[in-house]
Structure formats: structure tokens, C-alpha cells
Amino acid sequence: MSDYQHLIQFVRDWYGSSGPISLHEPRFSARDSALVEDAIRSTFVSSVGAYVDRFEKELAAYVNARRAVVTVNGTAALQVALRLAGVRPGDEVLTQALTFVATANAIVYNQATPVFVDVDRDTLGLCPRALEAFLQEHAECATGGCINRKTGKRIAAIVPMHTFGHPCHVDKLVQLGRDWGIPVVEDAAEALGSTRGGRHCGTFGQMGVYSFNGNKIITSGGGGAIVSDDEKLGTRAKHITTTAKIPHRWEFVHDEIGYNFRMPNLNAALACAQLEKLETFLADKRALAEAYAAFFQECDWGTFVKEPAGCRSNYWLNAVIVNEPILRDQLLTATNNASVMTRPAWTLMCDLPIYAQCQCGDLTHSRWIVQRLVNLPSSARGIINA
Ligand SMILES: *Cc1c(COP(=O)(O)O)cnc(C)c1O
């Protein structure tokens, strides 16, 4: 057997399947259907309802944040969080080049411009040293904010992303944000359940954002959330995602141009049922990550990406770094030909034509990772009798 055939067999054995194996698929039980049915029976299927309130409370309690506000999806959550962090048209937002396109899009929805900075090799997330180097080279701080000397624009926010669920050095990034007077909004879309030093990803910055899309660790079909320890921001987030309507028994008064970005109760019902299973998913995914780690320990062509020191990763997507760039496409071809789904990392944002004009820092590590990283099948296994 070739090296890749061993990996294919390992994955097939783990899932006990000879059919197609996806990268990450959701897992459901009778409990999911029961709560969704209950929402239908209640007639509250849209944007208000008991499950919305319950999911917001339970999510906030789980991550240990004061407030959670749930939304239609993670992208909308990030768009709103950036607006509440003070991002205005014409501003710039610093983020990582290695991310899903939604991170950059949410910046542009606020009519701001993304600036792309390098990631760390140990976390795959925004690199504090690269961020500091960029700020020292380009930023000038005065009252009213930090100005990018090259573009003359204000740097309004920093958006680190916890890549594949691995916690980035967010504590150091928040400290840098404090030093420079720039708020941090965490794109924790992939990192529900991940912690650094025992603290949940998404709760280090001024605000954090999660996604409950079908491919994430738990799903509400589509959905997202903004979390914050700032009660005022929580209230503001609820208000502007709810068409900015002033509560009244019958009058329709809206005090600003808000959004219809609320999570429907139907989706929140599914989210509540899924949140009950999160720790089970986390345990099963950790077992898989440990099995992959042992597999790659014995393997001479790649290194498994382990959780960073001092962290608990949710191992949303497992990944291997192959020894040579040429092996990446060989591995992708062999596995996908065998219906075992694997994927490369995203194209760097600045290599997409839509973001090619944006300013970038040095991207050595981002490029090194993209040339070598392959994501491996990572779903939790089915839940028996749940
Ligand atoms: C999934 C994801 C999002 C967007 O979430 P949606 O719910 O799909 O809108 C944003 N950022 C990152 C890094 C993601 O992985």
C-alpha cells in the first residue's frame, strides 16, 4: 500500500465506512427533531421565540460571557460586531491573510478595507509579532485613533481568526490592541469549545463571533452569534439586528437603520439541541485528533497539526502539514479519488482578485502553510441512542 492508502484506510476504519467520507458533516439525534418539532408546534418559527432566548442564555453561560446575541449567520454577526466596535466607512481593519473569505467580506460590508497580516506557524492564527511589526512600521497614533501613514486611513479594529478551531495568541493580540487603542473583534466562527488558558475563544476581545453553519462543530442550519462581556454592546447588538425597533405594544418606531439579522426560533431550537451534544462532539473529535497524531507519528511525509501549548482546541478541522509542497496535491488527489474528502487551506485573501489591491504585511508563514496544509475528515461519529 502507498503512504496515502494507509491514511485512507485509517479514515475508513475510524468511521467504519466504505462509502464517501466528507470533511465535516453534522450529526443529529431524535432530540434535534423533537425540539424543532416543538418550535413548529408553538407556531413561533421566526425571529422571536422561547428558543432564541434560551439559546442566547445557554450559549453565554457555556462560553462564560455576559451576553450572547444570535443572528442569521456568522458573517452577519461579524458585520454587526465590527460596526459596533466603531468601524466606519473609509476605515481599515487588520486581519489575517489566511482565513475564510467571510472575514474580509464582513469588513467590506462596513465599507472599510481589510489589511492582511501574517499568521503564526504554531496556531495558524494572526501572529502578534507580525501585527506589532506592521503597526510599528505603518501606524501613527493620536487622539481620534491610529492612522496608517501609507494610506492616511484610520485603523479601526483588529480581527484575529482561530483557524480550524486552534486558539490563536489572542491574549497577546488583545494586549497589543490595548497598547495601540484598537479594539479586537474575534472571528471565532470555527472555535466554539476551544479555550486558551481555560478561557473560551471569542471572549478575549471586545466582542467575539461564532457560526452555526452546517459544517461547523454544532449547527442551527444557518446561524451565528455575537458574544461580549459588555452589557451595552449586547443590548446594541440585539437592537440593530432587530431592525432597531423601539419596543412598544403597537407602534412601529425605528430609531436607526438596523438589520433583519435575527436567528429564527426554528433554527434556535436546533441550536439548543446541538449545544447539549457539544461536549460529546468535542470528546469524539479529540479522540480522532489523538488517533491522527499517533498515525502521523509513524509517518514520514507529514506532521499533524496539534493544539497550541496551553490550549484546548475543538479540533474542528484536523490538518496535516506535508513535508514538501509537491506532496500536497498528491495527497489531495489520492484521497479525493478514493472518495475520502480532503481540502487545501483557503487561497490567501490577497491572492483573490477581489482583494488583490489590499495592503499586506510580510506573509511568509501564510504562504508556507498554504503550500503544505491539507484538512482531513473531521466529523464527530454518529451518536448512538441519543
Ligand atoms: C464559517 C465562517 C464564517 C461565516 O459563518 P457563516 O455562518 O457561514 O456566515 C466566518 N469566518 C470564518 C473563519 C468561518 O469559518
mmCIF file of C-alpha atoms and ligand atoms in Angstrom, residues 73-75 99-100 102-103 161 187 189-190 211-213 216 223 316 346, ligand 1:
data_model
loop_
_atom_site.group_PDB
_atom_site.id
_atom_site.type_symbol
_atom_site.label_atom_id
_atom_site.label_comp_id
_atom_site.label_asym_id
_atom_site.label_seq_id
_atom_site.Cartn_x
_atom_site.Cartn_y
_atom_site.Cartn_z
ATOM 1 C CA ASN A 73 -25.300 33.512 10.244
ATOM 2 C CA GLY A 74 -21.733 34.096 11.357
ATOM 3 C CA THR A 75 -20.948 36.555 8.579
ATOM 4 C CA THR A 99 -8.862 32.955 6.578
ATOM 5 C CA PHE A 100 -12.248 32.166 5.075
ATOM 6 C CA ALA A 102 -16.334 35.883 5.145
ATOM 7 C CA THR A 103 -13.827 37.559 7.493
ATOM 8 C CA MET A 161 -9.397 34.254 13.453
ATOM 9 C CA ASP A 187 -13.703 35.711 14.414
ATOM 10 C CA ALA A 189 -16.633 31.110 13.856
ATOM 11 C CA GLU A 190 -14.672 27.834 13.885
ATOM 12 C CA SER A 211 -21.016 30.410 13.324
ATOM 13 C CA PHE A 212 -23.538 27.573 13.453
ATOM 14 C CA ASN A 213 -23.443 26.802 9.754
ATOM 15 C CA LYS A 216 -19.306 23.927 11.954
ATOM 16 C CA GLY A 223 -26.828 30.837 12.341
ATOM 17 C CA TRP A 316 -12.986 21.435 14.250
ATOM 18 C CA TRP A 346 -8.104 28.709 1.647
HETATM 19 C C1 LIG B 1 -17.875 29.811 8.760
HETATM 20 C C2 LIG B 1 -17.061 31.017 8.915
HETATM 21 C C3 LIG B 1 -17.612 32.302 8.894
HETATM 22 C C4 LIG B 1 -19.002 32.632 8.483
HETATM 23 O O1 LIG B 1 -20.005 31.952 9.073
HETATM 24 P P1 LIG B 1 -21.396 31.727 8.302
HETATM 25 O O2 LIG B 1 -22.291 31.282 9.400
HETATM 26 O O3 LIG B 1 -21.156 30.677 7.264
HETATM 27 O O4 LIG B 1 -21.803 33.038 7.706
HETATM 28 C C5 LIG B 1 -16.787 33.388 9.166
HETATM 29 N N1 LIG B 1 -15.491 33.224 9.401
HETATM 30 C C6 LIG B 1 -14.917 32.016 9.397
HETATM 31 C C7 LIG B 1 -13.469 31.909 9.682
HETATM 32 C C8 LIG B 1 -15.668 30.865 9.133
HETATM 33 O O5 LIG B 1 -15.073 29.671 9.109
#
